[in-house]
mmCIF file of C-alpha atoms in Angstrom:
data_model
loop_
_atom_site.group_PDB
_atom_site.id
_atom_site.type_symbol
_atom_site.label_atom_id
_atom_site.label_comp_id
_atom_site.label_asym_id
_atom_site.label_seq_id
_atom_site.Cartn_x
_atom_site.Cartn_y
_atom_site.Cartn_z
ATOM 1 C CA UNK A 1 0.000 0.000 0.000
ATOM 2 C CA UNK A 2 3.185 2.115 1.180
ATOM 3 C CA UNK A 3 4.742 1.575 -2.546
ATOM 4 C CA UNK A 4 1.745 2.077 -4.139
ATOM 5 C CA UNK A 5 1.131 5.599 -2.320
ATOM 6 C CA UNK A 6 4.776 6.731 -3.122
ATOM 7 C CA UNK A 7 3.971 5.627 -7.041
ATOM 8 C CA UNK A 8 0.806 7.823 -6.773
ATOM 9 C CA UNK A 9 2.287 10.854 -5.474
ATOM 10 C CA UNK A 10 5.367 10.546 -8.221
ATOM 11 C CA UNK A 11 2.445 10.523 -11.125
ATOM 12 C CA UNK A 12 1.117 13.647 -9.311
ATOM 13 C CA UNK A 13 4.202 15.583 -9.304
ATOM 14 C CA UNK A 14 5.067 14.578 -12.879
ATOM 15 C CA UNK A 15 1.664 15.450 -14.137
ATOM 16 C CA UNK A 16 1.554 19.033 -12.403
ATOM 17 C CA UNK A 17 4.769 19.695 -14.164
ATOM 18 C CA UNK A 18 3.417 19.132 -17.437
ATOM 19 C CA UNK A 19 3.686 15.971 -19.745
ATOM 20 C CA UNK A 20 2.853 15.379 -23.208
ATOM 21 C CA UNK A 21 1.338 12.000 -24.808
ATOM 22 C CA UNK A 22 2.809 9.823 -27.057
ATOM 23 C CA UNK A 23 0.866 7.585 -27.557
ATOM 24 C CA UNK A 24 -2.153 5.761 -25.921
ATOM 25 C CA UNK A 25 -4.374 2.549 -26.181
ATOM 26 C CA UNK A 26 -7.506 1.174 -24.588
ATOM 27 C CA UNK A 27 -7.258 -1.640 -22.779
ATOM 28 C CA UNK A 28 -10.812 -1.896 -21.833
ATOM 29 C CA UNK A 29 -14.183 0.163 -22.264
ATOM 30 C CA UNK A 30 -17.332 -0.883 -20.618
ATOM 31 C CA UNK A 31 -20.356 1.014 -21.774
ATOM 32 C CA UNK A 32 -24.333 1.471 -20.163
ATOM 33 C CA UNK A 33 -26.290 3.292 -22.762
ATOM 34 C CA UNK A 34 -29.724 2.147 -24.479
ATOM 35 C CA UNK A 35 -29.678 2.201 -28.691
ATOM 36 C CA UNK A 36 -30.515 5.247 -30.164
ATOM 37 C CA UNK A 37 -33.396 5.277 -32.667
ATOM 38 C CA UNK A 38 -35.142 8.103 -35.123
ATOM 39 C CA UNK A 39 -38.523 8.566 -34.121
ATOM 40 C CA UNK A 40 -41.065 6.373 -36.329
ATOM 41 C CA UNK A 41 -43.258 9.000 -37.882
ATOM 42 C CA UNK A 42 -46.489 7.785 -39.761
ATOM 43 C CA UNK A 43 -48.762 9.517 -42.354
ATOM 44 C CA UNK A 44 -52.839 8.692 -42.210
ATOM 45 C CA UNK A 45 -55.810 10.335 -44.530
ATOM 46 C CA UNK A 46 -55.963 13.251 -42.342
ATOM 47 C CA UNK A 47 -54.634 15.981 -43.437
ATOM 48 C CA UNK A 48 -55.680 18.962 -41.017
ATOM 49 C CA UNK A 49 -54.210 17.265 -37.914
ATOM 50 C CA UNK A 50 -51.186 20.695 -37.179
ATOM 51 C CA UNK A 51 -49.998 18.201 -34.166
ATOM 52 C CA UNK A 52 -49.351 14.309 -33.435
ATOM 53 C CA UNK A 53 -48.100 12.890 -30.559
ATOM 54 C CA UNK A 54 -46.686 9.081 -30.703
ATOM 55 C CA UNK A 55 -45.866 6.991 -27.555
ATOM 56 C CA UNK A 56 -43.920 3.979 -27.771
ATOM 57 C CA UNK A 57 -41.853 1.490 -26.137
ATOM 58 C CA UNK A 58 -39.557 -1.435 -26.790
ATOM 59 C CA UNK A 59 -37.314 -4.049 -25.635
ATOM 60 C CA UNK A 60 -34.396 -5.840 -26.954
ATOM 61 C CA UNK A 61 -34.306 -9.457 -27.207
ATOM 62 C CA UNK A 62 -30.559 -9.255 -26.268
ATOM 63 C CA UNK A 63 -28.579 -6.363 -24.791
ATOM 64 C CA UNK A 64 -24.879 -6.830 -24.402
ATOM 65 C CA UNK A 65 -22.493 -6.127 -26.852
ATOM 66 C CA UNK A 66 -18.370 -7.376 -27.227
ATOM 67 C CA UNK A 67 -15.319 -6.857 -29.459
ATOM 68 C CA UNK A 68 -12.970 -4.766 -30.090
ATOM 69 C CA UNK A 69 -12.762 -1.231 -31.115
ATOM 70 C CA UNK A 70 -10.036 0.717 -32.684
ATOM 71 C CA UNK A 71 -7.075 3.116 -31.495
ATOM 72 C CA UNK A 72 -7.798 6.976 -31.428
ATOM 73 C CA UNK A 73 -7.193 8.654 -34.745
ATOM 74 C CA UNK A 74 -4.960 6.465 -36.964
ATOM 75 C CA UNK A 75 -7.449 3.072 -36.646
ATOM 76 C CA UNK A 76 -4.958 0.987 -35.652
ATOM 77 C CA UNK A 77 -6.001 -1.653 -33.145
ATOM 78 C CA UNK A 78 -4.833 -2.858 -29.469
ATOM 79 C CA UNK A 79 -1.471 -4.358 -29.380
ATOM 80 C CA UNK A 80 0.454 -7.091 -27.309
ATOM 81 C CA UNK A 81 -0.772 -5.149 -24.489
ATOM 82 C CA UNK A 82 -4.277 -6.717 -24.652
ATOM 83 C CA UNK A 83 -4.953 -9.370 -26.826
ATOM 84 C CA UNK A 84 -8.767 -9.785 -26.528
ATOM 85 C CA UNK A 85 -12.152 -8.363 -26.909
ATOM 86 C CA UNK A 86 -11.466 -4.458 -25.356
ATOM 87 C CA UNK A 87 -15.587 -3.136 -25.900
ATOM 88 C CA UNK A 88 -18.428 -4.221 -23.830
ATOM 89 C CA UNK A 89 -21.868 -2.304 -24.226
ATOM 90 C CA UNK A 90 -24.852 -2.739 -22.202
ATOM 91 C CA UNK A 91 -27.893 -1.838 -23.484
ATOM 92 C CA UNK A 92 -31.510 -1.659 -21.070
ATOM 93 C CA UNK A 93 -33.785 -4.468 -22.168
ATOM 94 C CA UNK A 94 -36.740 -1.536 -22.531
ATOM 95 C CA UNK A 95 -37.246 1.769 -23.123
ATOM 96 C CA UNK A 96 -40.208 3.995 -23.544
ATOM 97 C CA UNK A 97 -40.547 7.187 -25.157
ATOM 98 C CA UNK A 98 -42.956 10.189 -26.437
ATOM 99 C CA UNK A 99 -42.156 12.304 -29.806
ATOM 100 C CA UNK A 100 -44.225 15.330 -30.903
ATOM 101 C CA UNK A 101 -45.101 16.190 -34.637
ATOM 102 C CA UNK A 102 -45.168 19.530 -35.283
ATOM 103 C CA UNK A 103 -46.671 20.354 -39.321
ATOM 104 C CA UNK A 104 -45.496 24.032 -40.433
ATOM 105 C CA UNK A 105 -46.784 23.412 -43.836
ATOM 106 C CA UNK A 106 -48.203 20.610 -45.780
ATOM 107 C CA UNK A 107 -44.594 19.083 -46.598
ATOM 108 C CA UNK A 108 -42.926 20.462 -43.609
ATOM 109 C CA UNK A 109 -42.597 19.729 -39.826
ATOM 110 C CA UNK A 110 -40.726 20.004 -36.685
ATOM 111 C CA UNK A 111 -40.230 17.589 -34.293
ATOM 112 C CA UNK A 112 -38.663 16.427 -30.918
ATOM 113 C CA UNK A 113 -39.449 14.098 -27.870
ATOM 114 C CA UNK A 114 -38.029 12.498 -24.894
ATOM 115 C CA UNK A 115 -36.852 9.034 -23.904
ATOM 116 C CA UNK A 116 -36.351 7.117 -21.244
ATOM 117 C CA UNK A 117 -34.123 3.544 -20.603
ATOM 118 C CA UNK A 118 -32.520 3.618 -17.099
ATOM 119 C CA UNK A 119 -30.054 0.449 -16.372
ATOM 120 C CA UNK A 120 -27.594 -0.041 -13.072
ATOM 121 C CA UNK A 121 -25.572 2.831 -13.809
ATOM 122 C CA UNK A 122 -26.857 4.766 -16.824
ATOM 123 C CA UNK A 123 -29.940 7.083 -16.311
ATOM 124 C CA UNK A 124 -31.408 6.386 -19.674
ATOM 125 C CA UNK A 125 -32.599 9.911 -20.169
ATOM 126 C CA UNK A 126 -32.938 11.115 -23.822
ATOM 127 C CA UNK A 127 -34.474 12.813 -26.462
ATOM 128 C CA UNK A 128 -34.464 14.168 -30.230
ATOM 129 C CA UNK A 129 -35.067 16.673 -32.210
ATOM 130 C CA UNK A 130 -34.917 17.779 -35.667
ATOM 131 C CA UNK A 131 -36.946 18.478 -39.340
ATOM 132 C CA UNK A 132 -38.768 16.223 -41.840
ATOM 133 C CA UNK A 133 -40.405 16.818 -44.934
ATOM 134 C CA UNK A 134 -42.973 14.658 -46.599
ATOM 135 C CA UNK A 135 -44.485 13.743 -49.787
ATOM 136 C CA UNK A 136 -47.031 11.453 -51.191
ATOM 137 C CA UNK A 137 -50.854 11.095 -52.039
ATOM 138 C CA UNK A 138 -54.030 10.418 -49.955
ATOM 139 C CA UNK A 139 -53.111 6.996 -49.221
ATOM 140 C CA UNK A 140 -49.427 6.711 -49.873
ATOM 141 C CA UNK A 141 -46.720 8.396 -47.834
ATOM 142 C CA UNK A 142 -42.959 8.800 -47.473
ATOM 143 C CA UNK A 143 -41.468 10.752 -44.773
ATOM 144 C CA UNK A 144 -37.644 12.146 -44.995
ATOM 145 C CA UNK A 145 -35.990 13.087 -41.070
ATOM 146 C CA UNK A 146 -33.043 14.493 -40.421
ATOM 147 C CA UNK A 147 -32.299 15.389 -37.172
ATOM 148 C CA UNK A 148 -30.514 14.002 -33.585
ATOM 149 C CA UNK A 149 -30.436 12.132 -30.579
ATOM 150 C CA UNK A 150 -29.399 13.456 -27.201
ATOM 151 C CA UNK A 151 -28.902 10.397 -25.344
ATOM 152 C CA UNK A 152 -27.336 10.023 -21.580
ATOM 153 C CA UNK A 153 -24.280 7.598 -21.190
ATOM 154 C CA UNK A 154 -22.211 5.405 -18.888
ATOM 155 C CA UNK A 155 -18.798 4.443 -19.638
ATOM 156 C CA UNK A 156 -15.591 3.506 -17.436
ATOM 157 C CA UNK A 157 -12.516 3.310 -19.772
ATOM 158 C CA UNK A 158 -8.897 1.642 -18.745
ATOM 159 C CA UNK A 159 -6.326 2.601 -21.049
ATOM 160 C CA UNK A 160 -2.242 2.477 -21.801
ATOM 161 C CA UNK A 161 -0.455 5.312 -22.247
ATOM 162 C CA UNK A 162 3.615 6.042 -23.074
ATOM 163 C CA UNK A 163 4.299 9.909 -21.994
ATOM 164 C CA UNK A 164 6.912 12.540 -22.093
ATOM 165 C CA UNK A 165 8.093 14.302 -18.853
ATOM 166 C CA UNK A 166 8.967 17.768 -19.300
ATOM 167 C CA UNK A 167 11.288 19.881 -19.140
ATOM 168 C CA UNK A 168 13.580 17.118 -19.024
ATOM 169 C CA UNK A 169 12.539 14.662 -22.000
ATOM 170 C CA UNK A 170 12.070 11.987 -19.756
ATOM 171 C CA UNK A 171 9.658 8.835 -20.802
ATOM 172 C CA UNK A 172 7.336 7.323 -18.723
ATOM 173 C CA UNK A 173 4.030 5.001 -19.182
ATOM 174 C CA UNK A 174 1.237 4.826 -16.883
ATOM 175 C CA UNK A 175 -1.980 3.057 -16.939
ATOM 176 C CA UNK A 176 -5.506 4.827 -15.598
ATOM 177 C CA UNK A 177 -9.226 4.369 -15.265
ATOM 178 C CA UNK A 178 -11.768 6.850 -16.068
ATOM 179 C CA UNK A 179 -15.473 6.864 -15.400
ATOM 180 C CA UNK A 180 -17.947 9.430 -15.576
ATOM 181 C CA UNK A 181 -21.642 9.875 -17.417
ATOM 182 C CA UNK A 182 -22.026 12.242 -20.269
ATOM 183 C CA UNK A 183 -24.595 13.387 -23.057
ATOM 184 C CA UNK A 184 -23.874 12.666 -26.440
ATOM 185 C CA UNK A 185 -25.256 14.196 -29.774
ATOM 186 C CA UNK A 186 -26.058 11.835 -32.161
ATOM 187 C CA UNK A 187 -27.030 12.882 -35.784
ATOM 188 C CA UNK A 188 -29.335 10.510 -37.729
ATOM 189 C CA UNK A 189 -31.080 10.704 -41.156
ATOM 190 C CA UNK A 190 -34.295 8.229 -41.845
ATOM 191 C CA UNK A 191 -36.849 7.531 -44.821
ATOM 192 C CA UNK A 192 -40.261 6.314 -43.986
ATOM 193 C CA UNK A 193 -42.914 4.877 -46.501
ATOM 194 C CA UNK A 194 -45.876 4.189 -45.340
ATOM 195 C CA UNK A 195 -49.532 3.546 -46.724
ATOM 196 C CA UNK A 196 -53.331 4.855 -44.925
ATOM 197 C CA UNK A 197 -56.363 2.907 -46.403
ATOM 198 C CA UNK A 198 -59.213 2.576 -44.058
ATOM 199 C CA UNK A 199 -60.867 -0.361 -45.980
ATOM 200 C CA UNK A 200 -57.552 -2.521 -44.898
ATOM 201 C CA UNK A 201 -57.335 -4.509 -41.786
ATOM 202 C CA UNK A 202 -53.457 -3.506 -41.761
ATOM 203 C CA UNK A 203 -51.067 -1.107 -43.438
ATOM 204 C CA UNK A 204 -47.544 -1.979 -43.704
ATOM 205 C CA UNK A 205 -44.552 0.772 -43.047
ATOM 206 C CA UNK A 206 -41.129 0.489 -43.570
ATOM 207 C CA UNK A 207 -38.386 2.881 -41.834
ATOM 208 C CA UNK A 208 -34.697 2.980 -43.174
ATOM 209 C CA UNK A 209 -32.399 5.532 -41.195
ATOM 210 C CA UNK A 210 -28.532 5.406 -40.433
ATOM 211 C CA UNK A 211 -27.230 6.608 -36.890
ATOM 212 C CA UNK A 212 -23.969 7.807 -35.446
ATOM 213 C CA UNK A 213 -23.541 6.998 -31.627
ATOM 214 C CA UNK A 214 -20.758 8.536 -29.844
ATOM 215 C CA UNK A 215 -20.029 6.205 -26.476
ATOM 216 C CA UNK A 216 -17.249 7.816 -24.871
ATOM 217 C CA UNK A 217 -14.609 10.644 -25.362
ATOM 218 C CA UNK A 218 -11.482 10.305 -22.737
ATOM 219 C CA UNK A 219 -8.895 12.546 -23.160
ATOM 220 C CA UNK A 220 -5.752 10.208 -22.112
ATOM 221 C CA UNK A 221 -4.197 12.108 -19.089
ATOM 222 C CA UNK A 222 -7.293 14.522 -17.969
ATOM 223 C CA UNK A 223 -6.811 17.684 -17.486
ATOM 224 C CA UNK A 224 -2.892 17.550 -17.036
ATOM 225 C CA UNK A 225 -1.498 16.546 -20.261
ATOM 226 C CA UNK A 226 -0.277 19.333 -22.223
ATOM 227 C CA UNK A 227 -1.399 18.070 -25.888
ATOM 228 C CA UNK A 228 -4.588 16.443 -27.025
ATOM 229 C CA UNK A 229 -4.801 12.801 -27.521
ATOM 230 C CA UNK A 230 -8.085 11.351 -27.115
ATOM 231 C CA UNK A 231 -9.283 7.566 -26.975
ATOM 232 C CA UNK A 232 -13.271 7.939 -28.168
ATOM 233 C CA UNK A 233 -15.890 5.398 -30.184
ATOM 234 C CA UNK A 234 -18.149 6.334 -32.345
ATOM 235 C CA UNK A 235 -20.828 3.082 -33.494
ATOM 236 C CA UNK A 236 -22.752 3.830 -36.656
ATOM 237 C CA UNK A 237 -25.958 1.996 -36.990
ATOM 238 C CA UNK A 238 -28.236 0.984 -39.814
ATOM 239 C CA UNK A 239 -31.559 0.371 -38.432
ATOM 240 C CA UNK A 240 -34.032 -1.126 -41.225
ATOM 241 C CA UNK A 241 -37.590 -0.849 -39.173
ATOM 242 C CA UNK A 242 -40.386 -3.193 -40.835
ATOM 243 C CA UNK A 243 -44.320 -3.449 -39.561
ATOM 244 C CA UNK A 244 -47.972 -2.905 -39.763
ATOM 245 C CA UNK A 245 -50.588 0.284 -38.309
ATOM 246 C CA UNK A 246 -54.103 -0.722 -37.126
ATOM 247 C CA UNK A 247 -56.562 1.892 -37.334
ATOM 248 C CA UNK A 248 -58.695 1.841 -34.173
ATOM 249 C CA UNK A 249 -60.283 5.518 -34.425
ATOM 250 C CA UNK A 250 -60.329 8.492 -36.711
ATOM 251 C CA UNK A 251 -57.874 10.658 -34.914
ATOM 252 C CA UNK A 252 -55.465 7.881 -33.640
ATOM 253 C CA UNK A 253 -53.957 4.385 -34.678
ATOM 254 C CA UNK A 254 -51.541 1.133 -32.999
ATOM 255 C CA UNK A 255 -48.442 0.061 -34.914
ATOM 256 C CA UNK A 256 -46.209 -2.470 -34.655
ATOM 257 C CA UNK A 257 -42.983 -3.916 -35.741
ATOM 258 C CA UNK A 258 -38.999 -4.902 -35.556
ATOM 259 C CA UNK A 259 -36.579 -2.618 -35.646
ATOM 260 C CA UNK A 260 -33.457 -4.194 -36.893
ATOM 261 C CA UNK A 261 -30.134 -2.531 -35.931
ATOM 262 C CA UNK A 262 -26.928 -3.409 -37.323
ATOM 263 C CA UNK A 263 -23.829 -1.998 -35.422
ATOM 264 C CA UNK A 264 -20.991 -1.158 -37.891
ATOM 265 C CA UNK A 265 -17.329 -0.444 -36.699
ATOM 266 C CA UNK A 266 -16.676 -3.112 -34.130
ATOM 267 C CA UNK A 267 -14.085 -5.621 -35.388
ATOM 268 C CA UNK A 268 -14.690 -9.310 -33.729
ATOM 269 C CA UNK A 269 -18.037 -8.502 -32.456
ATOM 270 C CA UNK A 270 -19.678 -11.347 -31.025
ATOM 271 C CA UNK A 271 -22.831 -9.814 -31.906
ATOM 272 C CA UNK A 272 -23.772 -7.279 -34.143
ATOM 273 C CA UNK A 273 -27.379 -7.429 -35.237
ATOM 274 C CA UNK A 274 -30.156 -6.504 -32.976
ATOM 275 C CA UNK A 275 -33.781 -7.305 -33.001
ATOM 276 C CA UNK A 276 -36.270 -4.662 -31.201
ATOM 277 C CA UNK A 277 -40.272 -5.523 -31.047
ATOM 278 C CA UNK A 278 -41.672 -2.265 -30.670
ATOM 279 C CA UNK A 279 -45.814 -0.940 -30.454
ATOM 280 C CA UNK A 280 -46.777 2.804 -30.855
ATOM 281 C CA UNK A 281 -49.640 4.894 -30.598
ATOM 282 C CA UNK A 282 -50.286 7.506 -33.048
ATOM 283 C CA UNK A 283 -52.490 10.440 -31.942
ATOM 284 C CA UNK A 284 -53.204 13.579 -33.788
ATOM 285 C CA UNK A 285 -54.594 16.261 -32.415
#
């Protein structure tokens, strides 16, 4: 405990000096943070509704997440130092959420909404916000979003690091842990086709969109190091979302479905396609 105190307050006086990074590697990243999905946005036969509100909520067939993600900025991966799988994410097995529709014009809206997903250490508190446009006839719709997800995260990251002590050009490596909970922006862009005919039991939808997720952002060193290296990971995601609306009034409607998400950017991933059931109401007011 003795040597380990003395080690501690060497690291303190070299960093309050000033040091600058070299180079740096995660070890190991484990992340709490639910998937991030565009809102599913619907068209029906009515076209003087100026508001809709939608209220959903889903759950994951499997949450967890493992492989290995790459270096900082030149995409090179971790070395002898750690041979194996370097990512874990953990995703909440539901979530719940309401979005708001707001039409400007007949091919133009605003819209945002909050989420929540809490897990053991994330609070799962969210959102989104953005613009879509939409075309189409009386029973035939598509729906273009582009917009982003504000989403709450929990990550602890253990990473490598070789350093430079200065004035006196001396190297040194250290190893540290950081932990903390941040909000991320995460832009999306998604294409919705959908069709409204009353005289049919069902009307199918389909949702494409493609997601960037931003999980963590450590800057190796904190506060102390006198350059900027950072050790970050940023997941895109292709989420193809399939289903069917039921119309059970004039001014509001059920829908139902799969969101498929593929997670691109993790090499070795011992999973990387998940399956979300999901049911919505769609109100307009």
């Amino acid at each position: 405990m003795k040597k380990l105190i003395s080690l501690l307050s060497i690291m303190s006086i070299i960093f309050v000096t000033g040091c600058t990074i070299k180079d740096a590697y995660l070890l190991h990243a484990d992340v709490e943070s639910q998937f991030v999905q565009p809102p599913l946005h619907l068209s029906n036969e009515n076209q003087d509704e100026s508001v809709k509100l939608n209220v959903h909520i889903s759950g994951l067939t499997k949450h967890t997440s493992e492989g290995i993600i790459s270096k900082y900025n030149d995409n090179r991966y971790t070395d002898s130092l750690y041979n194996g799988k370097n990512f874990k994410w953990k995703s909440p097995s539901l979530n719940a959420g309401l979005d708001v529709d707001i039409k400007i014009s007949r091919t133009f809206s605003f819209f945002g909404g909050l989420s929540y997903a809490g897990d053991d250490k994330s609070d799962g508190v969210g959102g989104n916000f953005g613009i879509g446009f939409r075309g189409g006839n009386s029973t035939s719709h598509f729906r273009l979003d582009i917009g982003a997800n504000l989403q709450s995260t929990y990550y602890s990251a253990f990473y490598y690091a070789d350093a430079e002590f200065l004035p006196w050009a001396l190297d040194f490596s250290f190893v540290a842990l950081e932990e903390n909970k941040k909000t991320n922006v995460n832009p999306f862009v998604s294409l919705t086709f959908n069709t409204s005919h009353n005289d049919w039991f069902a009307n199918p939808f389909i949702q494409v969109s493609y997601l960037q997720q931003n999980l963590f952002k450590v800057k190796v060193g904190g506060g102390l190091a006198l350059n900027d290296v950072y050790l970050e990971s940023d997941i895109s995601i292709l989420n193809i979302k399939p289903g069917l609306s039921f119309v059970l009034g004039n001014n509001y409607f059920l829908s139902a479905g799969a969101s498929m998400q593929f997670l691109l950017g993790v090499k070795d991933s011992n999973k990387d396609l998940f399956i979300t059931p999901f049911v919505q109401m769609n109100f307009g007011l």
